[in-house]
XYZ file of C-alpha atoms in Angstrom:
99
model
C -3.394 -2.771 3.350
C -5.359 -2.765 6.548
C -4.623 -0.901 9.745
C -3.022 -3.884 11.445
C -0.654 -4.519 8.550
C 0.219 -0.825 8.292
C 1.158 -0.683 11.976
C 3.141 -3.891 11.864
C 4.964 -2.840 8.687
C 6.285 0.095 10.719
C 7.240 -2.058 13.718
C 4.349 -0.838 15.903
C 2.721 -3.524 18.058
C -1.066 -3.795 17.877
C -4.113 -4.733 19.993
C -6.533 -6.487 17.657
C -10.256 -6.737 18.401
C -11.613 -8.976 15.661
C -15.254 -8.752 14.665
C -15.353 -11.257 11.829
C -14.126 -12.250 8.364
C -10.310 -12.292 8.029
C -9.922 -10.277 11.246
C -10.185 -13.475 13.284
C -7.252 -15.084 11.440
C -5.216 -11.877 11.510
C -5.741 -11.586 15.251
C -4.623 -15.200 15.788
C -1.486 -14.594 13.760
C -0.695 -11.432 15.704
C -0.968 -13.345 18.941
C 1.163 -16.287 17.712
C 3.840 -13.946 16.361
C 3.912 -12.039 19.687
C 3.675 -8.755 17.849
C 0.558 -7.685 19.663
C -2.511 -8.873 21.558
C -5.901 -10.237 20.679
C -9.039 -9.242 22.546
C -12.215 -11.067 21.480
C -15.030 -8.570 20.763
C -17.331 -10.423 23.174
C -14.908 -9.665 26.005
C -14.323 -6.059 25.091
C -14.516 -3.592 27.997
C -12.586 -0.423 28.822
C -10.578 -2.257 31.463
C -9.700 -5.209 29.252
C -8.857 -2.937 26.313
C -6.521 -0.881 28.507
C -4.812 -4.020 29.789
C -4.415 -5.478 26.280
C -3.080 -2.247 24.807
C -0.564 -1.921 27.612
C 0.547 -5.502 27.057
C 0.802 -4.956 23.318
C 3.014 -1.903 23.917
C 5.627 -4.279 25.455
C 5.825 -6.322 22.256
C 8.009 -4.025 20.172
C 10.591 -6.777 19.556
C 7.941 -8.972 17.901
C 6.488 -6.095 15.893
C 9.954 -5.086 14.653
C 10.631 -8.708 13.684
C 7.401 -8.773 11.624
C 8.295 -5.440 9.989
C 11.703 -6.809 9.014
C 9.984 -9.853 7.517
C 7.584 -7.672 5.509
C 10.512 -5.606 4.230
C 12.534 -8.696 3.272
C 9.711 -9.930 1.028
C 9.761 -6.803 -1.093
C 6.593 -5.190 0.229
C 3.146 -4.825 -1.317
C 4.513 -3.768 -4.725
C 6.480 -7.020 -4.967
C 3.466 -8.997 -3.856
C 1.269 -7.343 -6.517
C 3.928 -8.086 -9.164
C 4.116 -11.748 -8.191
C 0.309 -11.989 -8.211
C 0.072 -10.330 -11.635
C 2.785 -12.538 -13.128
C 1.155 -15.666 -11.771
C -2.274 -14.572 -13.064
C -0.844 -13.802 -16.499
C 1.309 -16.943 -16.597
C 4.592 -15.034 -16.773
C 7.889 -16.271 -15.339
C 8.968 -14.015 -12.531
C 12.431 -12.623 -12.949
C 12.800 -13.624 -16.589
C 12.644 -11.001 -19.343
C 9.701 -11.358 -21.675
C 10.641 -12.257 -25.231
C 8.992 -10.367 -27.977
C 7.904 -12.505 -30.744
């Protein structure tokens, strides 16, 4: 679990400065969900960072909504269980039969 997800899971809004890989997509989703702000790395400056952090701090409603969504899905443990069951070809929620 990355820093952005950890903060959002606790209902804390974020200011994301993506540098590459999945960070670009995560930053876009944060912006769309209105649970924080996105500041492109190429535009990073102390003044812009300060402005974006202050704006993000006003987005607690969005961050709390995301946290509630994370909680409703069962969290990372549930996600890992679903992944493992899918990978192993098991039916989720059905007891395994010994044979």
